[in-house]
XYZ file of N, CA, C and O in Angstrom:
648
model
N 5.453 -9.031 -11.084
C 4.075 -8.566 -11.094
C 3.346 -9.037 -12.342
O 2.131 -9.150 -12.335
N 4.081 -9.306 -13.409
C 3.436 -9.759 -14.634
C 2.687 -11.063 -14.454
O 1.552 -11.207 -14.917
N 3.311 -12.020 -13.780
C 2.673 -13.313 -13.554
C 1.420 -13.155 -12.694
O 0.372 -13.731 -12.992
N 1.504 -12.347 -11.664
C 0.353 -12.118 -10.789
C -0.761 -11.428 -11.564
O -1.920 -11.825 -11.486
N -0.416 -10.416 -12.337
C -1.420 -9.704 -13.136
C -2.126 -10.636 -14.103
O -3.353 -10.609 -14.224
N -1.354 -11.464 -14.817
C -1.957 -12.395 -15.774
C -2.864 -13.400 -15.075
O -3.953 -13.703 -15.555
N -2.425 -13.918 -13.926
C -3.218 -14.904 -13.191
C -4.534 -14.292 -12.724
O -5.598 -14.894 -12.866
N -4.475 -13.088 -12.173
C -5.675 -12.401 -11.699
C -6.605 -12.106 -12.874
O -7.810 -12.359 -12.811
N -6.048 -11.602 -13.951
C -6.834 -11.262 -15.138
C -7.486 -12.505 -15.740
O -8.675 -12.499 -16.079
N -6.712 -13.577 -15.854
C -7.239 -14.822 -16.405
C -8.293 -15.446 -15.500
O -9.114 -16.235 -15.959
N -8.286 -15.078 -14.230
C -9.303 -15.546 -13.289
C -10.582 -14.724 -13.355
O -11.514 -14.945 -12.584
N -10.625 -13.749 -14.256
C -11.836 -12.967 -14.457
C -11.921 -11.697 -13.639
O -12.974 -11.059 -13.584
N -10.815 -11.297 -13.023
C -10.835 -10.083 -12.190
C -10.245 -8.895 -12.943
O -9.479 -9.056 -13.889
N -10.599 -7.705 -12.487
C -10.083 -6.461 -13.063
C -8.649 -6.251 -12.592
O -8.337 -6.409 -11.418
N -7.776 -5.893 -13.522
C -6.383 -5.597 -13.203
C -6.114 -4.158 -13.614
O -6.391 -3.765 -14.748
N -5.585 -3.376 -12.679
C -5.234 -1.985 -12.944
C -3.784 -1.768 -12.550
O -3.414 -1.984 -11.395
N -2.983 -1.372 -13.526
C -1.594 -1.006 -13.256
C -1.449 0.493 -13.347
O -1.959 1.110 -14.290
N -0.792 1.089 -12.361
C -0.582 2.538 -12.361
C 0.922 2.755 -12.345
O 1.602 2.321 -11.417
N 1.437 3.415 -13.380
C 2.877 3.523 -13.538
C 3.289 4.941 -13.921
O 2.660 5.567 -14.770
N 4.333 5.472 -13.283
C 4.844 6.783 -13.691
C 5.426 6.713 -15.109
O 6.035 5.710 -15.499
N 5.244 7.769 -15.850
C 5.689 7.831 -17.245
C 7.170 7.477 -17.375
O 7.565 6.749 -18.283
N 7.990 7.945 -16.464
C 9.438 7.711 -16.545
C 9.802 6.230 -16.432
O 10.840 5.802 -16.935
N 8.958 5.431 -15.785
C 9.249 4.007 -15.607
C 8.684 3.121 -16.710
O 8.978 1.927 -16.750
N 7.887 3.679 -17.594
C 7.260 2.883 -18.657
C 8.289 2.059 -19.443
O 8.126 0.855 -19.571
N 9.362 2.662 -19.959
C 10.295 1.854 -20.760
C 11.069 0.815 -19.931
O 11.526 -0.182 -20.462
N 11.190 1.043 -18.642
C 11.941 0.121 -17.780
C 11.090 -1.029 -17.262
O 11.578 -2.139 -17.073
N 9.827 -0.755 -16.977
C 8.968 -1.730 -16.308
C 8.047 -2.508 -17.242
O 7.633 -3.608 -16.924
N 7.708 -1.925 -18.383
C 6.791 -2.597 -19.308
C 7.585 -3.017 -20.535
O 7.967 -2.194 -21.352
N 7.831 -4.318 -20.625
C 8.679 -4.831 -21.698
C 7.895 -5.614 -22.753
O 8.444 -5.978 -23.777
N 6.652 -5.879 -22.487
C 5.866 -6.664 -23.437
C 4.421 -6.230 -23.421
O 4.099 -5.089 -23.115
N 3.565 -7.180 -23.716
C 2.135 -6.916 -23.745
C 1.618 -6.638 -22.333
O 1.960 -7.333 -21.390
N 0.800 -5.604 -22.191
C 0.235 -5.276 -20.883
C -1.001 -6.130 -20.620
O -1.601 -6.671 -21.538
N -1.349 -6.241 -19.366
C -2.504 -7.029 -18.936
C -3.490 -6.089 -18.260
O -3.105 -5.310 -17.383
N -4.752 -6.141 -18.645
C -5.758 -5.300 -18.019
C -5.570 -3.845 -18.394
O -5.070 -3.508 -19.464
N -5.953 -2.994 -17.477
C -5.877 -1.546 -17.690
C -4.545 -1.011 -17.158
O -4.133 -1.355 -16.060
N -3.883 -0.174 -17.934
C -2.650 0.474 -17.503
C -2.878 1.973 -17.548
O -3.279 2.513 -18.579
N -2.650 2.609 -16.424
C -2.838 4.049 -16.316
C -1.466 4.694 -16.077
O -0.763 4.331 -15.142
N -1.113 5.657 -16.906
C 0.160 6.363 -16.773
C -0.067 7.648 -15.988
O -1.025 8.375 -16.246
N 0.829 7.904 -15.034
C 0.759 9.122 -14.216
C 2.096 9.842 -14.304
O 3.081 9.290 -14.810
N 2.144 11.060 -13.778
C 3.353 11.862 -13.937
C 4.498 11.455 -13.015
O 5.655 11.558 -13.397
N 4.195 10.979 -11.801
C 5.285 10.663 -10.874
C 4.815 9.697 -9.789
O 3.664 9.270 -9.776
N 5.722 9.361 -8.870
C 5.418 8.392 -7.822
C 4.368 8.908 -6.844
O 3.567 8.130 -6.333
N 4.371 10.192 -6.540
C 3.364 10.748 -5.633
C 1.964 10.531 -6.204
O 1.048 10.104 -5.512
N 1.816 10.846 -7.491
C 0.524 10.675 -8.144
C 0.151 9.185 -8.216
O -1.008 8.814 -8.068
N 1.156 8.321 -8.409
C 0.905 6.871 -8.464
C 0.332 6.373 -7.142
O -0.666 5.660 -7.109
N 0.967 6.743 -6.038
C 0.498 6.259 -4.731
C -0.879 6.812 -4.393
O -1.719 6.101 -3.843
N -1.129 8.053 -4.747
C -2.452 8.628 -4.489
C -3.518 7.904 -5.311
O -4.595 7.588 -4.796
N -3.210 7.613 -6.571
C -4.170 6.895 -7.420
C -4.390 5.478 -6.902
O -5.520 4.985 -6.860
N -3.319 4.813 -6.484
C -3.452 3.465 -5.945
C -4.311 3.486 -4.682
O -5.160 2.616 -4.487
N -4.099 4.468 -3.838
C -4.878 4.567 -2.594
C -6.356 4.792 -2.880
O -7.214 4.235 -2.200
N -6.660 5.595 -3.899
C -8.058 5.843 -4.259
C -8.714 4.601 -4.845
O -9.871 4.307 -4.565
N -8.000 3.865 -5.679
C -8.573 2.753 -6.446
C -8.623 1.430 -5.694
O -9.469 0.589 -5.979
N -7.716 1.217 -4.756
C -7.570 -0.093 -4.111
C -8.647 -0.338 -3.055
O -9.095 0.585 -2.375
N -9.028 -1.600 -2.926
C -9.896 -2.026 -1.830
C -9.060 -2.389 -0.613
O -9.537 -2.347 0.518
N -7.807 -2.784 -0.851
C -6.867 -3.174 0.200
C -5.472 -3.123 -0.413
O -5.323 -2.905 -1.621
N -4.458 -3.330 0.421
C -3.074 -3.301 -0.048
C -2.375 -4.579 0.389
O -2.504 -4.985 1.544
N -1.639 -5.193 -0.521
C -0.853 -6.383 -0.197
C 0.554 -6.164 -0.736
O 0.731 -5.863 -1.917
N 1.549 -6.322 0.138
C 2.941 -6.237 -0.275
C 3.516 -7.641 -0.359
O 3.407 -8.421 0.590
N 4.103 -7.951 -1.491
C 4.825 -9.195 -1.681
C 6.293 -8.913 -1.371
O 6.691 -7.745 -1.276
N 7.114 -9.938 -1.211
C 8.538 -9.662 -1.011
C 9.051 -8.754 -2.121
O 8.750 -8.965 -3.306
N 9.772 -7.723 -1.728
C 10.261 -6.754 -2.698
C 11.372 -5.902 -2.111
O 11.843 -6.147 -1.005
N 11.748 -4.906 -2.872
C 12.864 -4.042 -2.499
C 12.414 -2.735 -1.869
O 11.322 -2.628 -1.300
N 13.259 -1.735 -1.990
C 13.002 -0.436 -1.356
C 11.679 0.181 -1.780
O 10.960 0.746 -0.967
N 11.357 0.104 -3.071
C 10.110 0.704 -3.550
C 8.893 0.064 -2.908
O 7.965 0.754 -2.483
N 8.900 -1.260 -2.822
C 7.797 -1.976 -2.181
C 7.684 -1.564 -0.724
O 6.585 -1.292 -0.227
N 8.821 -1.518 -0.039
C 8.794 -1.168 1.390
C 8.361 0.274 1.605
O 7.612 0.564 2.539
N 8.785 1.164 0.732
C 8.396 2.570 0.857
C 6.884 2.709 0.689
O 6.222 3.392 1.477
N 6.324 2.041 -0.309
C 4.885 2.116 -0.531
C 4.117 1.454 0.611
O 3.086 1.958 1.046
N 4.620 0.337 1.099
C 4.006 -0.344 2.242
C 3.965 0.574 3.458
O 2.914 0.745 4.088
N 5.091 1.184 3.789
C 5.149 2.045 4.967
C 4.260 3.276 4.805
O 3.649 3.732 5.773
N 4.153 3.789 3.589
C 3.255 4.929 3.377
C 1.803 4.533 3.611
O 1.043 5.268 4.238
N 1.396 3.357 3.128
C 0.012 2.918 3.332
C -0.261 2.642 4.817
O -1.355 2.919 5.308
N 0.721 2.124 5.544
C 0.582 1.938 6.992
C 0.425 3.306 7.658
O -0.458 3.506 8.497
N 1.263 4.248 7.280
C 1.213 5.597 7.849
C -0.119 6.268 7.544
O -0.740 6.877 8.422
N -0.590 6.137 6.302
C -1.872 6.742 5.935
C -3.009 6.126 6.740
O -3.949 6.823 7.108
N -2.926 4.835 7.025
C -3.943 4.200 7.875
C -3.885 4.774 9.282
O -4.913 5.110 9.874
N -2.678 4.888 9.815
C -2.516 5.436 11.166
C -3.055 6.865 11.248
O -3.702 7.238 12.232
N -2.812 7.639 10.208
C -3.268 9.030 10.195
C -4.770 9.147 9.982
O -5.357 10.168 10.292
N -5.372 8.101 9.427
C -6.804 8.137 9.153
C -7.137 8.509 7.724
O -8.296 8.754 7.405
N -6.146 8.547 6.851
C -6.390 8.891 5.449
C -7.206 7.804 4.765
O -8.025 8.079 3.898
N -6.973 6.545 5.135
C -7.786 5.449 4.610
C -8.056 4.452 5.728
O -7.396 4.465 6.761
N -9.034 3.593 5.500
C -9.391 2.543 6.462
C -9.310 1.178 5.793
O -10.087 0.283 6.090
N -8.351 1.030 4.897
C -8.217 -0.196 4.113
C -7.208 -1.126 4.766
O -6.279 -0.694 5.433
N -7.399 -2.410 4.531
C -6.522 -3.412 5.104
C -5.161 -3.389 4.413
O -5.073 -3.234 3.198
N -4.103 -3.557 5.216
C -2.737 -3.599 4.701
C -2.155 -4.964 5.057
O -2.066 -5.307 6.237
N -1.791 -5.732 4.044
C -1.285 -7.080 4.282
C 0.115 -7.296 3.751
O 0.530 -6.670 2.780
N 0.829 -8.189 4.428
C 2.164 -8.611 4.002
C 2.121 -10.091 3.664
O 1.771 -10.900 4.531
N 2.488 -10.442 2.456
C 2.653 -11.844 2.121
C 4.084 -12.206 2.519
O 5.041 -11.889 1.821
N 4.211 -12.832 3.669
C 5.509 -13.086 4.295
C 6.064 -14.453 3.863
O 6.238 -15.358 4.676
N 6.374 -14.561 2.579
C 6.858 -15.807 1.989
C 8.221 -16.180 2.579
O 9.146 -15.368 2.578
N 8.307 -17.383 3.094
C 9.555 -17.903 3.675
C 10.145 -16.966 4.727
O 11.365 -16.883 4.882
N 9.285 -16.224 5.426
C 9.751 -15.344 6.492
C 10.466 -14.093 6.009
O 11.174 -13.436 6.774
N 10.259 -13.731 4.731
C 10.960 -12.577 4.151
C 10.821 -11.311 5.005
O 11.775 -10.560 5.180
N 9.635 -11.077 5.550
C 9.375 -9.857 6.303
C 9.527 -10.031 7.819
O 9.165 -9.133 8.580
N 10.048 -11.149 8.284
C 10.173 -11.374 9.732
C 10.933 -10.257 10.431
O 10.523 -9.791 11.499
N 12.051 -9.824 9.845
C 12.842 -8.770 10.491
C 12.096 -7.435 10.522
O 12.218 -6.681 11.496
N 11.331 -7.139 9.486
C 10.548 -5.909 9.472
C 9.459 -5.964 10.546
O 9.247 -4.991 11.276
N 8.796 -7.104 10.671
C 7.768 -7.260 11.701
C 8.384 -7.162 13.099
O 7.783 -6.567 14.005
N 9.590 -7.693 13.278
C 10.300 -7.571 14.550
C 10.638 -6.100 14.821
O 10.533 -5.638 15.965
N 11.005 -5.369 13.781
C 11.275 -3.932 13.931
C 10.015 -3.205 14.405
O 10.080 -2.348 15.296
N 8.854 -3.542 13.825
C 7.597 -2.936 14.264
C 7.329 -3.265 15.739
O 6.927 -2.391 16.512
N 7.543 -4.526 16.121
C 7.348 -4.927 17.526
C 8.282 -4.152 18.448
O 7.879 -3.720 19.530
N 9.519 -3.961 18.006
C 10.475 -3.184 18.790
C 10.018 -1.730 18.907
O 10.178 -1.105 19.964
N 9.441 -1.198 17.837
C 8.915 0.171 17.888
C 7.825 0.318 18.934
O 7.733 1.352 19.611
N 7.008 -0.729 19.103
C 5.976 -0.720 20.153
C 6.646 -0.766 21.518
O 6.326 0.030 22.404
N 7.589 -1.695 21.694
C 8.280 -1.838 22.980
C 8.995 -0.558 23.391
O 9.027 -0.212 24.579
N 9.555 0.152 22.426
C 10.301 1.379 22.715
C 9.394 2.608 22.804
O 9.866 3.701 23.116
N 8.113 2.437 22.518
C 7.170 3.534 22.649
C 7.019 4.419 21.421
O 6.389 5.473 21.489
N 7.573 4.017 20.292
C 7.462 4.822 19.080
C 6.215 4.483 18.263
O 5.768 5.290 17.453
N 5.690 3.290 18.448
C 4.474 2.853 17.752
C 3.453 2.477 18.815
O 3.770 1.708 19.729
N 2.252 3.026 18.696
C 1.195 2.677 19.653
C 0.810 1.213 19.451
O 0.735 0.735 18.316
N 0.554 0.494 20.553
C 0.201 -0.929 20.430
C -0.957 -1.192 19.459
O -0.900 -2.141 18.676
N -1.979 -0.362 19.483
C -3.099 -0.549 18.562
C -2.693 -0.357 17.117
O -3.192 -1.032 16.215
N -1.753 0.555 16.871
C -1.297 0.822 15.508
C -0.464 -0.334 14.960
O -0.356 -0.508 13.748
N 0.108 -1.127 15.837
C 0.889 -2.294 15.379
C -0.003 -3.268 14.606
O 0.449 -3.982 13.726
N -1.281 -3.263 14.901
C -2.210 -4.192 14.263
C -2.730 -3.693 12.918
O -3.583 -4.349 12.309
N -2.224 -2.551 12.454
C -2.585 -2.070 11.122
C -2.141 -3.090 10.081
O -2.845 -3.338 9.107
N -0.984 -3.676 10.290
C -0.403 -4.594 9.315
C -0.751 -6.039 9.657
O -0.650 -6.451 10.790
N -1.203 -6.772 8.642
C -1.550 -8.181 8.792
C -0.543 -8.970 7.960
O -0.225 -8.569 6.838
N -0.053 -10.080 8.499
C 0.887 -10.878 7.715
C 0.527 -12.349 7.786
O -0.087 -12.805 8.751
N 0.936 -13.062 6.751
C 0.730 -14.509 6.694
C 1.703 -15.086 5.668
O 2.108 -14.385 4.730
N 2.055 -16.353 5.828
C 3.027 -16.978 4.919
C 2.442 -17.426 3.575
O 3.189 -17.656 2.636
N 1.121 -17.530 3.487
C 0.501 -17.959 2.225
C -0.566 -16.959 1.808
O -1.167 -16.275 2.654
N -0.821 -16.902 0.506
C -1.846 -15.991 -0.017
C -3.211 -16.334 0.555
O -3.975 -15.437 0.931
N -3.533 -17.614 0.626
C -4.842 -18.024 1.133
C -5.040 -17.560 2.575
O -6.073 -16.973 2.913
N -4.047 -17.804 3.426
C -4.156 -17.399 4.832
C -4.212 -15.876 4.963
O -4.977 -15.343 5.766
N -3.423 -15.176 4.152
C -3.429 -13.713 4.215
C -4.799 -13.169 3.824
O -5.342 -12.295 4.518
N -5.382 -13.678 2.751
C -6.702 -13.196 2.326
C -7.766 -13.491 3.374
O -8.650 -12.658 3.620
N -7.691 -14.648 4.004
C -8.648 -14.974 5.074
C -8.524 -13.985 6.224
O -9.531 -13.477 6.748
N -7.298 -13.685 6.637
C -7.076 -12.719 7.728
C -7.560 -11.327 7.321
O -8.153 -10.604 8.130
N -7.299 -10.945 6.072
C -7.682 -9.619 5.613
C -9.195 -9.464 5.555
O -9.719 -8.390 5.847
N -9.892 -10.516 5.186
C -11.353 -10.465 5.136
C -11.955 -10.281 6.521
O -13.024 -9.703 6.674
N -11.268 -10.754 7.550
C -11.759 -10.656 8.927
C -11.288 -9.388 9.639
O -11.722 -9.098 10.742
N -10.414 -8.617 9.000
C -9.793 -7.458 9.636
C -10.806 -6.350 9.929
O -11.624 -5.996 9.087
N -10.696 -5.821 11.124
C -11.434 -4.626 11.521
C -10.427 -3.683 12.155
O -9.750 -4.070 13.109
N -10.300 -2.456 11.648
C -9.341 -1.526 12.255
C -9.639 -1.322 13.738
O -10.795 -1.145 14.124
N -8.605 -1.387 14.552
C -8.793 -1.223 15.998
C -7.871 -0.152 16.560
O -7.743 -0.018 17.771
N -7.225 0.624 15.699
C -6.310 1.651 16.181
C -6.972 3.021 16.096
O -7.899 3.232 15.329
N -6.470 3.925 16.915
C -6.953 5.304 16.867
C -6.318 5.997 15.671
O -5.137 5.819 15.392
N -7.117 6.770 14.976
C -6.588 7.561 13.876
C -6.144 8.908 14.421
O -6.758 9.455 15.337
N -5.083 9.444 13.837
C -4.590 10.746 14.260
C -5.629 11.821 13.962
O -5.848 12.728 14.749
N -6.284 11.697 12.817
C -7.330 12.649 12.424
C -8.441 11.872 11.738
O -8.189 10.827 11.130
N -9.678 12.344 11.803
C -10.765 11.622 11.138
C -10.559 11.578 9.629
O -10.029 12.521 9.040
N -10.991 10.476 9.014
C -10.812 10.293 7.575
C -11.436 11.443 6.793
O -10.892 11.876 5.784
N -12.548 11.944 7.272
C -13.249 13.013 6.567
C -12.413 14.290 6.482
O -12.644 15.132 5.630
N -11.433 14.469 7.364
C -10.627 15.689 7.348
C -9.538 15.640 6.278
O -8.924 16.656 5.974
N -9.299 14.462 5.705
C -8.312 14.317 4.639
C -9.022 14.427 3.302
O -10.084 13.874 3.114
N -8.413 15.110 2.379
C -9.009 15.260 1.058
C -8.209 14.431 0.064
O -7.218 14.887 -0.488
N -8.646 13.188 -0.151
C -7.918 12.264 -1.015
C -7.729 12.805 -2.425
O -6.705 12.584 -3.044
N -8.722 13.516 -2.947
C -8.589 13.981 -4.323
C -7.425 14.952 -4.477
O -6.857 15.086 -5.542
N -7.031 15.624 -3.401
C -5.920 16.560 -3.486
C -4.567 15.855 -3.458
O -3.569 16.421 -3.875
N -4.500 14.624 -2.971
C -3.222 13.931 -2.908
C -2.616 13.770 -4.293
O -1.410 13.840 -4.457
N -3.454 13.553 -5.293
C -2.952 13.398 -6.655
C -2.372 14.673 -7.227
O -1.596 14.646 -8.162
N -2.714 15.844 -6.680
C -2.213 17.125 -7.166
C -1.004 17.598 -6.376
O -0.506 18.681 -6.605
N -0.521 16.774 -5.454
C 0.559 17.169 -4.545
C 1.748 17.818 -5.239
O 2.110 18.930 -4.909
N 2.364 17.183 -6.262
C 3.523 17.828 -6.880
C 3.163 19.117 -7.588
O 3.942 20.051 -7.584
N 1.984 19.179 -8.207
C 1.567 20.384 -8.914
C 1.422 21.547 -7.927
O 1.772 22.679 -8.239
N 0.916 21.241 -6.725
C 0.757 22.276 -5.713
C 2.122 22.824 -5.304
O 2.300 24.009 -5.106
N 3.115 21.939 -5.158
C 4.461 22.376 -4.783
C 5.061 23.256 -5.859
O 5.688 24.272 -5.566
N 4.887 22.864 -7.118
C 5.467 23.631 -8.216
C 4.810 24.985 -8.373
O 5.429 25.922 -8.863
N 3.556 25.118 -7.959
C 2.827 26.377 -8.092
C 3.288 27.394 -7.055
O 3.085 28.590 -7.230
N 3.910 26.920 -5.984
C 4.299 27.837 -4.898
C 5.647 28.473 -5.149
O 6.489 28.075 -5.792
């Protein structure tokens, strides 16, 4: 992510990193790029990212990347956000995941319209072009207005208060 952050920043764009306090010593080893916001935990991180982002792009990654990707897909399906979700499918890295989604449609676990929440392409240029043309075409489980995004950031605090 450091190389991507530096490239975006050097291109004149705003860079915002949101990181849980516990990961600071593990993930930040040198000079930071752009704005870095520290949050208390992963729940607060994802809520802040969802509020701040114009869209979501997952690059090839591990469990954390996939977990965040699936949450943003789920939030789109539920109607929490109407932002584009993209996969940069470098060298077919996500082919098996996309096949799993297709199988979920075939087996009746994913609605056909919801399958189109995720956009994928093998190059950044092609992915951005597809994302710019994206229009949500799936039914939301609940209207976006019924979700209170500002409360998502307080999720762990609410649990601890109970």
